[in-house]
Structures are given as C-alpha cells and as structure tokens.
C-alpha cells in the first residue's frame, strides 16, 4: 500500500507546483505575496485548491467559520484525521508559509484516491483562514472559528487592519452566519478528531544549515509579549543637554535591549534552554518629533520572549522588568509596557512524533526533532487532540519576499504526512 501511495504522491509533484504557481499569481504584491485574511486573495487560494480537489474526486465545502474543507471518507464513519494549515499570508510574505500544508493535505487525499487506498477514518484537509496576526491583531482566527472558540464580542470587536471592518462583517460577506451561537453549532467537535497533523515550512535556517530535509516538532513555543511598549523621556536640545541631565529615551531603551540580551546569553550559557528566544521587533522614535539635534523624548518598541519551558520564560520576564525598573531610575525615563499578551508552551504528541520519525526512516530521510513557533496546531493540541507537525526545510526564512522551498523536499514531507495520516493508532 505504502509503495503505491508514495508513487502517486511523486506523480502529483507537477500538479502541486502548478497549484503553488497559480496561487502565487493571484496573490502577487510587488516583489512578494500578500493574502489578507478573509479577503479576495485568501478566498481565491482556497478556490484554486478546491478546483484541484474536485478534479481528484474529493468532497469540498465550507465550515461554519468560513474555512475551506476537503474530505475523503474512510472505513470508520466515526471520527476523522485532520490535516490543516492556513491560506493567508503576512503582508509582503512568501507563498509557502501555511499554503504548503493545505496543498500537502489534498495531495495525500488525491494519492489515496488514485491508489485505491481507503483510509481507516475520514481524512479532512482544512484550508484555515486568518492564522496570521497582522490582519486582526490576533492569530489563529480560522482554527478558533472551526472549533467554536470565539465569542460575539470577538466577532464584533476584532477589526481588520486594512478594511477597518469587523470579523463579523467579513464572515457575512462570505455568506457565513456571523454570530457565535451559529458558529458554535457548526463547530468541529474536537472529541471527533482522532489526530491533527500540520505540515509547515520550517521558517528558519536550522534544517538547511544541517542538510536535513525534515523537522519533527516536539513542542510549540509559548510566548510573553508586549506589542505596544513605550519609553517616555524628555525632548531637548542635543547640544545643550549634558549626559547627567538628559532623559534620553533611545539610550534608555537601548540599555534595556542590551540588558535583556545579556540575561538571555547567561541563561543559554547555563545549558538546556537553547530554544529560548528574545526579540525586540519594533524600535522607533516619533517621525513627527525626532530630529538629528533633538534628545529623543519617546521610543515605542515591542518585545517578545518565547520558549518551550514556561518557568524559564517567566523567570526571564521578571528579570527583564527588574532591569527596566533600574534603568528608568538611572536614566530619568519611564517605561510603559502596555498590554501583556501570551500563551503557554505546549508539547506535541510523542506517539505521533515517533510515527513520523519511523515513516521518514522508512523513506530513507533524515529528521531533526526541534521546537517550532505558533501555528494552528496549538489550538487543537490545547484541547487535547493528539497533534503532530512536520516541518519542511526551506530557504531564506519566512515572512519575507525571498521565502523559498524545494518541491522535492515538499514531496518527501508529504509522503511522511501520508503515512502518519493513515496510521491506525487509536486516540489516547
């Protein structure tokens, strides 16, 4: 069975590349790809996959949250294995982030159909909407809607950054009921999901650097975030303000960044926490007020702590806040960190991890067990669904216009996905 299935997946390589190319064409945004959540480009991506799925004899539809679903019935009418990822992209991103997982799921289903393989249970591929946080200021909207996790308050208050319309208005435009009760009534019951599998590009340089084609996610990093932090100093004339009398917001915030980096390095030097991450992704003065000869009085910045050990992350966060308190006294400034958001780290299913490792070994493929970042998989794992993630080696990172992926690596990872999806291991 496996040989026949793998041959069909290999034969579908050209169809997969054609699908990627067609979706890139309708998502093109200058040098990159932009598929805004709940907008035309995201919908066109789902419809192009639907056209392919229907041509392969799959059942297609839209769920209660506006997500695309592509189904292949199995032997057991009770329960299903879900393969999923997201259709949207960040602004000026790449074509494979999210999309690779949706295409892979439909390839597995099409290969089963072609090879005459009846899966042990229904195989459902979900093309989830709105996973990326830039569009509505929060992530995983498609999976939250699929699982009935959003409230009427969420639906009416979450607002699209580009259209300025609510999530409810976007759902209504898709012809989907936009009230929480209706969505919850049509939800995917997590108790019915035997396992959740997500293929996703790695989005980083590790696999490429090591020459390993496939990563197997051990955990999804948790995070502690302050997206709208500020440092308030005092504007002044740069040439008449001696150092000891300045309230320089740039120097103070820079001190905080350096102090955080030293704390990070000290934890890494202690060992066993090499998955810990700190990032200051936003660091800006006010363009309306900054000037070469002015002491900067305000800086806005963000910071993010991520890792798989929740206790280590929380301890680092406390130490960074202590450093901020010291720095603001020394440099006569005030830090305002604004709202704090975050999620706990979650470890993925060890049985699925072993199944994927064995499947890759049978195909002669090297793997690396490694943590990963936030994905729709987290929503299913937090509800107790056995969850696994297969990471595809890709080039030039992600969330940028140079993101790349070799089709050969994608096909190999899809074969691993297929063997995991057809596993008869019962839900524990």
CSV table of C-alpha atoms in Angstrom, one decimal:
chain,number,residue,atom,x,y,z
A,1,UNK,CA,0.0,0.0,0.0
A,2,UNK,CA,2.7,2.5,1.0
A,3,UNK,CA,4.7,2.0,-2.2
A,4,UNK,CA,1.7,2.6,-4.4
A,5,UNK,CA,0.7,5.7,-2.3
A,6,UNK,CA,4.3,7.1,-2.5
A,7,UNK,CA,4.4,6.6,-6.2
A,8,UNK,CA,1.1,8.6,-6.6
A,9,UNK,CA,2.4,11.4,-4.4
A,10,UNK,CA,5.5,11.6,-6.6
A,11,UNK,CA,3.4,11.7,-9.7
A,12,UNK,CA,1.4,14.6,-8.2
A,13,UNK,CA,4.6,16.8,-7.9
A,14,UNK,CA,3.9,18.7,-11.1
A,15,UNK,CA,0.3,19.3,-10.1
A,16,UNK,CA,1.5,20.6,-6.7
A,17,UNK,CA,3.9,23.0,-8.3
A,18,UNK,CA,1.3,24.2,-10.8
A,19,UNK,CA,-1.0,24.9,-7.8
A,20,UNK,CA,1.6,26.8,-5.9
A,21,UNK,CA,2.3,28.9,-9.1
A,22,UNK,CA,-1.4,29.6,-9.8
A,23,UNK,CA,-2.0,30.8,-6.2
A,24,UNK,CA,1.2,32.9,-6.3
A,25,UNK,CA,-0.2,34.6,-9.4
A,26,UNK,CA,-3.4,35.7,-7.7
A,27,UNK,CA,-1.5,36.7,-4.5
A,28,UNK,CA,1.3,38.7,-6.1
A,29,UNK,CA,2.1,42.0,-4.4
A,30,UNK,CA,5.1,43.6,-6.0
A,31,UNK,CA,8.1,41.5,-5.1
A,32,UNK,CA,6.2,39.4,-2.6
A,33,UNK,CA,3.0,37.6,-1.7
A,34,UNK,CA,0.1,39.1,0.2
A,35,UNK,CA,-3.1,37.1,1.1
A,36,UNK,CA,-5.0,39.2,3.6
A,37,UNK,CA,-7.2,37.2,6.0
A,38,UNK,CA,-10.9,37.0,4.9
A,39,UNK,CA,-10.2,38.9,1.7
A,40,UNK,CA,-10.2,38.1,-2.0
A,41,UNK,CA,-6.7,36.7,-2.4
A,42,UNK,CA,-7.2,34.2,0.5
A,43,UNK,CA,-10.5,33.1,-1.0
A,44,UNK,CA,-9.0,32.6,-4.4
A,45,UNK,CA,-6.3,30.4,-2.9
A,46,UNK,CA,-8.9,28.2,-1.3
A,47,UNK,CA,-11.0,28.1,-4.5
A,48,UNK,CA,-8.0,27.0,-6.6
A,49,UNK,CA,-7.3,24.2,-4.2
A,50,UNK,CA,-11.0,23.3,-4.3
A,51,UNK,CA,-10.8,23.1,-8.1
A,52,UNK,CA,-7.9,20.6,-7.8
A,53,UNK,CA,-9.6,18.7,-5.1
A,54,UNK,CA,-12.8,18.3,-7.0
A,55,UNK,CA,-10.9,17.1,-10.1
A,56,UNK,CA,-9.5,14.4,-7.9
A,57,UNK,CA,-12.9,13.3,-6.6
A,58,UNK,CA,-12.8,14.8,-3.1
A,59,UNK,CA,-15.8,16.2,-1.3
A,60,UNK,CA,-15.5,20.0,-0.8
A,61,UNK,CA,-17.3,22.5,1.3
A,62,UNK,CA,-17.1,25.5,3.7
A,63,UNK,CA,-17.3,25.1,7.5
A,64,UNK,CA,-19.1,27.2,10.0
A,65,UNK,CA,-16.3,29.7,10.3
A,66,UNK,CA,-15.7,30.2,6.5
A,67,UNK,CA,-12.8,27.8,6.3
A,68,UNK,CA,-12.4,25.6,3.2
A,69,UNK,CA,-12.7,21.8,3.9
A,70,UNK,CA,-11.7,19.0,1.6
A,71,UNK,CA,-12.8,15.4,2.6
A,72,UNK,CA,-12.1,11.8,1.7
A,73,UNK,CA,-14.3,9.3,3.5
A,74,UNK,CA,-12.7,6.4,5.4
A,75,UNK,CA,-13.7,2.9,6.6
A,76,UNK,CA,-14.8,4.1,10.1
A,77,UNK,CA,-17.6,6.7,9.8
A,78,UNK,CA,-16.8,7.9,13.3
A,79,UNK,CA,-14.1,10.5,13.8
A,80,UNK,CA,-11.5,11.8,11.4
A,81,UNK,CA,-7.9,12.7,11.0
A,82,UNK,CA,-7.5,16.4,10.2
A,83,UNK,CA,-4.6,17.7,8.1
A,84,UNK,CA,-4.6,21.5,8.0
A,85,UNK,CA,-2.8,24.8,7.8
A,86,UNK,CA,-3.6,28.3,6.8
A,87,UNK,CA,-4.3,30.1,3.5
A,88,UNK,CA,-3.5,33.7,4.5
A,89,UNK,CA,0.0,35.3,4.5
A,90,UNK,CA,1.6,38.2,6.2
A,91,UNK,CA,1.9,41.4,4.2
A,92,UNK,CA,4.7,41.0,1.6
A,93,UNK,CA,5.5,37.5,2.7
A,94,UNK,CA,6.2,34.3,0.9
A,95,UNK,CA,4.0,31.7,-0.9
A,96,UNK,CA,4.6,28.6,1.1
A,97,UNK,CA,4.0,29.7,4.7
A,98,UNK,CA,0.7,27.9,5.6
A,99,UNK,CA,-0.2,27.1,2.0
A,100,UNK,CA,2.2,24.2,1.8
A,101,UNK,CA,0.3,22.4,4.5
A,102,UNK,CA,-3.1,22.8,2.8
A,103,UNK,CA,-1.7,21.6,-0.6
A,104,UNK,CA,0.0,18.7,1.1
A,105,UNK,CA,-3.2,17.5,2.7
A,106,UNK,CA,-5.1,17.5,-0.6
A,107,UNK,CA,-2.2,15.7,-2.2
A,108,UNK,CA,-2.4,12.9,0.4
A,109,UNK,CA,-6.1,12.6,-0.2
A,110,UNK,CA,-5.7,12.6,-4.0
A,111,UNK,CA,-2.9,10.0,-3.8
A,112,UNK,CA,-5.2,7.7,-1.7
A,113,UNK,CA,-8.0,8.1,-4.2
A,114,UNK,CA,-5.7,7.3,-7.2
A,115,UNK,CA,-4.0,4.4,-5.4
A,116,UNK,CA,-7.3,2.9,-4.3
A,117,UNK,CA,-6.4,3.3,-0.6
A,118,UNK,CA,-9.3,3.7,1.7
A,119,UNK,CA,-8.1,5.4,4.9
A,120,UNK,CA,-9.0,4.0,8.3
A,121,UNK,CA,-11.2,7.0,9.0
A,122,UNK,CA,-12.2,10.2,7.2
A,123,UNK,CA,-9.4,12.4,6.1
A,124,UNK,CA,-10.2,16.1,6.2
A,125,UNK,CA,-8.0,18.8,5.0
A,126,UNK,CA,-8.7,22.3,6.3
A,127,UNK,CA,-7.7,25.5,4.5
A,128,UNK,CA,-7.9,27.7,7.5
A,129,UNK,CA,-8.3,31.5,7.3
A,130,UNK,CA,-6.8,34.2,9.4
A,131,UNK,CA,-3.9,32.5,11.1
A,132,UNK,CA,-1.5,35.4,10.8
A,133,UNK,CA,-1.8,38.1,13.5
A,134,UNK,CA,-1.2,41.3,11.4
A,135,UNK,CA,-4.7,41.4,9.9
A,136,UNK,CA,-6.9,41.4,13.1
A,137,UNK,CA,-4.2,41.9,15.8
A,138,UNK,CA,-4.6,38.3,16.9
A,139,UNK,CA,-3.7,34.9,15.5
A,140,UNK,CA,-5.4,31.5,14.7
A,141,UNK,CA,-8.8,33.0,13.9
A,142,UNK,CA,-9.7,30.3,11.4
A,143,UNK,CA,-8.9,27.4,13.8
A,144,UNK,CA,-10.7,29.2,16.7
A,145,UNK,CA,-13.8,29.6,14.5
A,146,UNK,CA,-13.6,26.0,13.3
A,147,UNK,CA,-13.5,24.8,16.9
A,148,UNK,CA,-16.2,27.3,18.1
A,149,UNK,CA,-13.9,29.2,20.4
A,150,UNK,CA,-14.8,32.9,19.6
A,151,UNK,CA,-17.5,35.0,21.3
A,152,UNK,CA,-19.9,37.6,19.8
A,153,UNK,CA,-17.7,40.2,21.4
A,154,UNK,CA,-14.7,38.8,19.5
A,155,UNK,CA,-16.6,38.7,16.2
A,156,UNK,CA,-17.9,42.3,16.5
A,157,UNK,CA,-14.8,44.0,18.0
A,158,UNK,CA,-11.9,42.4,16.1
A,159,UNK,CA,-11.3,44.8,13.2
A,160,UNK,CA,-9.3,44.2,10.0
A,161,UNK,CA,-6.3,46.4,9.8
A,162,UNK,CA,-6.8,47.2,6.1
A,163,UNK,CA,-10.6,47.1,5.6
A,164,UNK,CA,-11.5,48.5,9.0
A,165,UNK,CA,-14.4,46.1,9.1
A,166,UNK,CA,-15.2,43.7,11.8
A,167,UNK,CA,-14.6,40.0,11.6
A,168,UNK,CA,-18.4,39.5,11.7
A,169,UNK,CA,-18.8,41.7,8.7
A,170,UNK,CA,-16.1,39.7,6.8
A,171,UNK,CA,-17.9,36.4,7.7
A,172,UNK,CA,-21.2,37.9,6.5
A,173,UNK,CA,-19.5,38.8,3.2
A,174,UNK,CA,-18.6,35.2,2.8
A,175,UNK,CA,-22.2,34.1,3.3
A,176,UNK,CA,-21.4,32.6,6.7
A,177,UNK,CA,-23.5,33.3,9.8
A,178,UNK,CA,-21.6,35.7,12.0
A,179,UNK,CA,-23.0,35.0,15.4
A,180,UNK,CA,-21.2,32.8,18.0
A,181,UNK,CA,-24.1,30.5,18.6
A,182,UNK,CA,-24.5,29.6,14.9
A,183,UNK,CA,-20.7,29.1,14.5
A,184,UNK,CA,-20.6,27.0,17.7
A,185,UNK,CA,-23.4,24.9,16.4
A,186,UNK,CA,-21.5,24.0,13.3
A,187,UNK,CA,-18.1,23.6,15.0
A,188,UNK,CA,-15.7,20.8,14.5
A,189,UNK,CA,-16.1,18.8,17.7
A,190,UNK,CA,-12.5,18.2,19.0
A,191,UNK,CA,-13.7,14.9,20.5
A,192,UNK,CA,-14.3,13.7,17.0
A,193,UNK,CA,-10.7,14.5,15.8
A,194,UNK,CA,-8.6,11.3,16.0
A,195,UNK,CA,-5.4,13.4,15.4
A,196,UNK,CA,-4.4,16.7,13.9
A,197,UNK,CA,-1.4,16.9,11.5
A,198,UNK,CA,0.1,20.0,10.1
A,199,UNK,CA,2.9,20.2,7.5
A,200,UNK,CA,4.6,23.6,7.5
A,201,UNK,CA,7.8,25.1,6.2
A,202,UNK,CA,10.4,25.4,9.0
A,203,UNK,CA,10.6,29.2,8.5
A,204,UNK,CA,14.2,29.3,9.8
A,205,UNK,CA,17.7,28.3,8.8
A,206,UNK,CA,18.4,25.2,11.0
A,207,UNK,CA,17.4,22.4,8.7
A,208,UNK,CA,19.0,24.0,5.7
A,209,UNK,CA,22.2,24.6,7.7
A,210,UNK,CA,22.4,21.0,8.8
A,211,UNK,CA,21.4,19.5,5.4
A,212,UNK,CA,18.4,17.7,6.9
A,213,UNK,CA,15.2,17.8,4.9
A,214,UNK,CA,12.6,17.3,7.6
A,215,UNK,CA,12.0,18.6,11.1
A,216,UNK,CA,9.6,17.0,13.6
A,217,UNK,CA,8.2,19.5,16.0
A,218,UNK,CA,8.5,18.4,19.7
A,219,UNK,CA,6.7,21.5,21.1
A,220,UNK,CA,5.2,24.8,20.1
A,221,UNK,CA,6.9,27.6,21.9
A,222,UNK,CA,4.9,29.7,24.3
A,223,UNK,CA,5.4,33.5,24.4
A,224,UNK,CA,5.2,36.5,26.6
A,225,UNK,CA,4.7,39.7,24.6
A,226,UNK,CA,4.3,43.4,24.9
A,227,UNK,CA,3.4,44.6,21.4
A,228,UNK,CA,2.9,48.3,22.3
A,229,UNK,CA,5.6,49.2,24.8
A,230,UNK,CA,6.9,52.8,25.2
A,231,UNK,CA,9.7,54.6,26.9
A,232,UNK,CA,8.9,58.2,27.9
A,233,UNK,CA,11.8,60.6,28.3
A,234,UNK,CA,12.1,64.4,27.7
A,235,UNK,CA,12.8,66.1,24.4
A,236,UNK,CA,15.7,68.6,24.5
A,237,UNK,CA,18.4,70.3,22.5
A,238,UNK,CA,21.1,67.8,22.0
A,239,UNK,CA,23.9,70.3,22.2
A,240,UNK,CA,22.8,71.9,25.5
A,241,UNK,CA,21.8,68.8,27.4
A,242,UNK,CA,24.7,67.1,29.3
A,243,UNK,CA,24.5,63.4,29.8
A,244,UNK,CA,23.8,63.6,33.5
A,245,UNK,CA,20.8,65.8,33.0
A,246,UNK,CA,19.3,64.0,29.9
A,247,UNK,CA,16.2,61.9,29.9
A,248,UNK,CA,17.1,60.1,26.6
A,249,UNK,CA,14.5,57.5,25.6
A,250,UNK,CA,16.7,55.9,22.9
A,251,UNK,CA,19.7,55.4,25.2
A,252,UNK,CA,17.5,54.0,28.0
A,253,UNK,CA,15.6,51.6,25.7
A,254,UNK,CA,18.9,50.6,24.2
A,255,UNK,CA,20.2,49.8,27.6
A,256,UNK,CA,17.1,47.6,28.2
A,257,UNK,CA,17.7,45.7,25.0
A,258,UNK,CA,21.4,45.1,25.9
A,259,UNK,CA,20.5,44.1,29.4
A,260,UNK,CA,17.9,41.6,28.1
A,261,UNK,CA,20.4,40.2,25.7
A,262,UNK,CA,22.9,39.7,28.5
A,263,UNK,CA,20.3,37.9,30.5
A,264,UNK,CA,19.4,35.7,27.5
A,265,UNK,CA,23.0,34.8,26.9
A,266,UNK,CA,23.5,33.9,30.6
A,267,UNK,CA,20.6,31.5,30.5
A,268,UNK,CA,21.8,29.9,27.3
A,269,UNK,CA,25.3,29.6,28.8
A,270,UNK,CA,23.7,27.6,31.6
A,271,UNK,CA,22.6,25.0,29.1
A,272,UNK,CA,19.3,23.1,28.3
A,273,UNK,CA,17.4,26.2,27.2
A,274,UNK,CA,18.7,26.7,23.6
A,275,UNK,CA,15.1,27.1,22.3
A,276,UNK,CA,14.7,30.3,24.4
A,277,UNK,CA,14.2,33.4,22.2
A,278,UNK,CA,14.1,37.2,22.9
A,279,UNK,CA,13.1,39.6,20.1
A,280,UNK,CA,12.7,43.4,20.0
A,281,UNK,CA,10.9,43.6,16.7
A,282,UNK,CA,9.8,47.3,16.8
A,283,UNK,CA,12.0,50.1,17.9
A,284,UNK,CA,11.1,53.6,16.7
A,285,UNK,CA,11.1,57.2,17.5
A,286,UNK,CA,8.3,59.5,16.6
A,287,UNK,CA,8.8,60.8,13.0
A,288,UNK,CA,6.8,63.9,13.8
A,289,UNK,CA,9.2,64.9,16.5
A,290,UNK,CA,12.6,63.2,16.0
A,291,UNK,CA,15.5,65.2,14.6
A,292,UNK,CA,19.3,64.9,14.4
A,293,UNK,CA,19.7,67.6,17.0
A,294,UNK,CA,17.0,66.7,19.5
A,295,UNK,CA,17.3,64.4,22.5
A,296,UNK,CA,14.7,61.7,21.8
A,297,UNK,CA,11.8,62.0,24.3
A,298,UNK,CA,9.8,58.9,23.2
A,299,UNK,CA,10.5,55.5,21.9
A,300,UNK,CA,7.9,52.9,21.0
A,301,UNK,CA,9.0,49.3,21.0
A,302,UNK,CA,7.9,45.7,21.3
A,303,UNK,CA,9.4,42.7,23.0
A,304,UNK,CA,8.7,39.0,22.8
A,305,UNK,CA,10.0,36.1,24.9
A,306,UNK,CA,9.4,32.7,23.5
A,307,UNK,CA,10.4,29.2,24.6
A,308,UNK,CA,9.3,25.7,25.5
A,309,UNK,CA,10.0,26.0,29.2
A,310,UNK,CA,7.3,28.2,30.7
A,311,UNK,CA,9.1,28.6,34.1
A,312,UNK,CA,12.3,29.8,32.4
A,313,UNK,CA,10.4,32.2,30.3
A,314,UNK,CA,8.5,33.7,33.2
A,315,UNK,CA,11.7,34.0,35.3
A,316,UNK,CA,13.4,35.8,32.4
A,317,UNK,CA,10.4,38.1,32.1
A,318,UNK,CA,10.6,39.1,35.8
A,319,UNK,CA,14.4,39.8,35.5
A,320,UNK,CA,13.8,42.0,32.4
A,321,UNK,CA,11.2,44.0,34.3
A,322,UNK,CA,13.6,44.4,37.2
A,323,UNK,CA,16.2,45.7,34.8
A,324,UNK,CA,13.7,48.1,33.3
A,325,UNK,CA,13.0,49.5,36.8
A,326,UNK,CA,16.7,50.0,37.4
A,327,UNK,CA,17.3,51.7,34.0
A,328,UNK,CA,14.4,54.1,34.3
A,329,UNK,CA,15.7,55.4,37.6
A,330,UNK,CA,19.2,55.7,36.3
A,331,UNK,CA,18.3,57.4,33.1
A,332,UNK,CA,15.3,59.5,34.3
A,333,UNK,CA,12.8,57.9,32.0
A,334,UNK,CA,9.6,56.0,32.4
A,335,UNK,CA,8.8,52.6,30.8
A,336,UNK,CA,5.1,51.9,29.9
A,337,UNK,CA,4.9,48.3,28.7
A,338,UNK,CA,1.2,48.5,27.7
A,339,UNK,CA,-0.9,45.3,27.5
A,340,UNK,CA,0.7,41.9,28.0
A,341,UNK,CA,-0.3,39.0,25.8
A,342,UNK,CA,1.0,35.5,25.5
A,343,UNK,CA,0.4,31.8,25.5
A,344,UNK,CA,1.9,28.8,27.4
A,345,UNK,CA,4.2,26.4,25.6
A,346,UNK,CA,2.7,23.1,24.6
A,347,UNK,CA,4.4,19.8,23.9
A,348,UNK,CA,3.1,17.8,20.9
A,349,UNK,CA,2.1,14.2,20.9
A,350,UNK,CA,5.0,11.8,21.4
A,351,UNK,CA,3.3,8.8,19.7
A,352,UNK,CA,2.7,10.9,16.5
A,353,UNK,CA,6.3,12.1,16.8
A,354,UNK,CA,7.6,8.5,16.8
A,355,UNK,CA,5.2,7.6,13.9
A,356,UNK,CA,6.6,10.4,11.8
A,357,UNK,CA,10.1,9.5,12.6
A,358,UNK,CA,9.6,5.9,11.6
A,359,UNK,CA,7.8,7.0,8.4
A,360,UNK,CA,10.7,9.2,7.5
A,361,UNK,CA,13.2,6.4,8.3
A,362,UNK,CA,11.3,4.0,6.0
A,363,UNK,CA,11.8,6.6,3.2
A,364,UNK,CA,15.5,7.0,4.0
A,365,UNK,CA,15.0,10.6,5.1
A,366,UNK,CA,17.0,12.2,8.0
A,367,UNK,CA,14.9,14.1,10.5
A,368,UNK,CA,15.6,16.6,13.4
A,369,UNK,CA,13.4,16.8,16.4
A,370,UNK,CA,13.0,20.5,17.2
A,371,UNK,CA,10.6,23.1,18.8
A,372,UNK,CA,8.6,25.3,16.5
A,373,UNK,CA,6.7,28.6,16.7
A,374,UNK,CA,3.0,29.3,16.9
A,375,UNK,CA,0.7,27.5,14.4
A,376,UNK,CA,-2.9,26.5,14.2
A,377,UNK,CA,-1.8,23.2,15.6
A,378,UNK,CA,-1.6,24.8,19.0
A,379,UNK,CA,-5.4,25.4,19.1
A,380,UNK,CA,-6.1,21.6,18.6
A,381,UNK,CA,-3.3,20.5,21.0
A,382,UNK,CA,-4.6,22.7,23.8
A,383,UNK,CA,-8.0,21.0,23.5
A,384,UNK,CA,-6.3,17.6,24.0
A,385,UNK,CA,-6.3,16.5,20.3
A,386,UNK,CA,-3.2,14.4,19.6
A,387,UNK,CA,-1.2,16.8,17.4
A,388,UNK,CA,1.9,16.4,15.2
A,389,UNK,CA,3.8,18.8,13.0
A,390,UNK,CA,6.1,18.0,10.1
A,391,UNK,CA,8.5,20.8,9.2
A,392,UNK,CA,9.8,21.2,5.6
A,393,UNK,CA,13.3,22.5,5.0
A,394,UNK,CA,13.1,25.9,3.3
A,395,UNK,CA,15.4,28.6,2.2
A,396,UNK,CA,15.6,32.2,3.1
A,397,UNK,CA,13.4,32.0,6.2
A,398,UNK,CA,9.9,33.2,6.1
A,399,UNK,CA,7.7,36.3,6.4
A,400,UNK,CA,9.7,37.8,3.6
A,401,UNK,CA,9.6,38.1,-0.2
A,402,UNK,CA,12.6,35.7,-0.6
A,403,UNK,CA,11.0,32.7,1.1
A,404,UNK,CA,11.6,29.5,-0.9
A,405,UNK,CA,11.0,25.8,-0.8
A,406,UNK,CA,12.3,23.0,-3.0
A,407,UNK,CA,9.4,20.9,-4.4
A,408,UNK,CA,11.5,17.7,-3.8
A,409,UNK,CA,11.6,18.4,-0.1
A,410,UNK,CA,7.9,19.2,0.0
A,411,UNK,CA,7.0,15.9,-1.8
A,412,UNK,CA,9.2,13.9,0.7
A,413,UNK,CA,7.5,15.6,3.7
A,414,UNK,CA,4.1,14.9,2.1
A,415,UNK,CA,4.9,11.2,2.0
A,416,UNK,CA,5.7,11.3,5.7
A,417,UNK,CA,2.4,13.2,6.3
A,418,UNK,CA,0.5,10.5,4.4
A,419,UNK,CA,2.0,7.6,6.4
A,420,UNK,CA,1.1,9.5,9.7
A,421,UNK,CA,-2.5,10.2,8.4
A,422,UNK,CA,-3.1,6.6,7.6
A,423,UNK,CA,-1.8,5.3,10.9
A,424,UNK,CA,-4.4,3.2,12.8
A,425,UNK,CA,-3.0,4.3,16.2
A,426,UNK,CA,-6.0,5.0,18.4
A,427,UNK,CA,-6.6,8.3,20.1
A,428,UNK,CA,-5.3,8.2,23.7
